[in-house]
């Protein structure tokens, strides 16, 4: 894989993750943990795979071989946290998408969002969701909401922000301890923490001593639609060539692929 | 010089101002502010505020009993997010998707908050609230009536036996004439139970069996959802790691392309309900090609002409006709299994019947032929979990399958898991039987009840975590209550005690969960075996845990007790493959040779083994799990009905 883009002015960290697709079993624990952590409401009864809200979606794809020789892989796709030519940032008329310079995290600010959905059209990864309905939880379940994440309303776009509130909590903890830098172990997004097979590695991609930076430079790594030049900070890893090829859309599409979601 | 303003000047000024305004930040600011003003913020749900605390408990939705760490807010603390406990020796920090949303289930729309009368209506059931005393009086009347009308006036079906709470339920029952404590047929994974009952002459009693996941090089799974959390989600990371390293090959034999089949190294699709034929076809190859483990061939008593005669009809070609698996594939699989350490496993969970006893019997025979019960096999014995002796008399414990058909007058179902089919339960009920459910939710078996008295849900009561199915060593943990149960919820022991009193018997007051569990802790300390895990710390010997109270405290803080392995590694080589006296033998051949494919096509239904050993089926699905189905299509949705080979035979 090409070497990752280096820090831009003012950046102190460049958080990213490496997802090992050979370890992902498609259990969906990351999706549920993400939704619970970020107060994503249960889908409206009319919601489907296009209109539902998921900050992290696990796609199932196969190699197109006939059954029973078909090989399947599961690909968790959160916001890819583009580091260059960030499409959603450039199209937003409201400045509702901002890049945090201290972490490199692309954040969505719902209260600024006008709901025009230009960002959704621009995002090549389909990593954004629109609130088509008022968020609704069953009676009494609002008590179970995470107090660190504000709820959103109908008519705004939302997306993964690497659980930015956890970064803030880690910084607060570091500040309380008299440090200006958060400890790497104190900041993990919910999906990373939830994965039962440790398929996710997370950390500062520009810290050469971190596991995630080493993994990002390892064999078999790739990024989705790398040819677009968006420099995603979500990096995938697999020993299976057909998965790597499919990440760039190189495999012939026969209409039977299970790119559902 | 002209100093007067003309109309044209005014127009110029207005036009210029308008153009300048567009270029100024004002309209953009207005646009932004309007976006904020039009936010319907007052409708946005507000979250709880308060101090953040961390507490430990365990998910008791299914027998896996995964340890969890809860992030709680406010006082009284309310859990807002759950995660696994890193480094836990049994669960390895894993939770299934349902476990992450367990705290949502306390407030699920199907949650029962008080006693209710259940009436069946067209298209569903209707629950009408009733006073607890009224429900108990009605059930007591039903028991009195059943004394003359039924052989067993009162039976309590304990869906998760072996707990201290189970013992406490048997105390009040002991005073009620004719009352029985009924348990599912098995407490362990069905494959291992089928193996265990064939092992005899071992050195000492044969206890529960489990898998040493480090041993098998090939696992042949008959529909077992190994990559979906079979036994406990904690086994999945081990399997995935070994598969990726190339040290384990997973072969999935299943009709449906399940997630495990998708991730298997090889998926052999079969016609639904033909698992027995495949297993016997493999056994045929093992026997006729001389692939039986040498020590088994030497010591097994009945690997003789009778067994060879029994498997003779199941040549690979015959198995192919029945199951659809090519004969060549069966033959090569049998040789692969014989080449290295391999394990055959069915999808059976404790007490469930995803595969029938006939299928499990055939799978058990495969394991015995491969030497899996020997010292080098993948199946290992483990110690029983130490249990204290309770004073006083206890009601008789009877397996459900041993109850006579139509014999039960009043059935109380203690538990929420659908680990026993309603068809089996219904066959034991008298015509006018009354069914009482003690489930926290109006789902599953409680839909068949006349009365529902909700018990506290997981995270609402103090409970213990027993060893999960397939565990190679015993373990024990605590599930602490994090939230208060509904005011009218009632623990099963309390309900039975009050029922006994209403029937005119003197029932001892329930001892209470904490006192009972401390007695279990004392028994473990007295046994002197095992180690204690404490989150973030190293394993310590049980002797250093500070006695029973110290052990209990450590487990209250997210710890776990892990037993030592058996000192003698399963020297169990004397066994009976298929004892002629066993009832399964007669039906095995018939089951294996049933020609079902045509009938499947006629039925127009997709029938397959169902063996998910997770929370599915035990409780309503948290609404947030819609993210995995309807909102992403990651999991199959819709009305695809899953069934079991047992049900297929009934079709």
PDB file of N, CA and C in Angstrom, chain B residues 72 301 451:
ATOM      1  N   UNK B  72     -22.527   3.041  33.745  1.00  0.00           N
ATOM      2  CA  UNK B  72     -23.797   3.447  34.337  1.00  0.00           C
ATOM      3  C   UNK B  72     -23.772   4.955  34.596  1.00  0.00           C
ATOM      4  N   UNK B 301     -15.535 -52.616  22.601  1.00  0.00           N
ATOM      5  CA  UNK B 301     -16.082 -53.945  22.758  1.00  0.00           C
ATOM      6  C   UNK B 301     -16.934 -54.374  21.554  1.00  0.00           C
ATOM      7  N   UNK B 451     -51.379 -18.108  32.370  1.00  0.00           N
ATOM      8  CA  UNK B 451     -51.021 -17.085  33.341  1.00  0.00           C
ATOM      9  C   UNK B 451     -49.545 -16.750  33.180  1.00  0.00           C
TER      10      UNK B 451
END
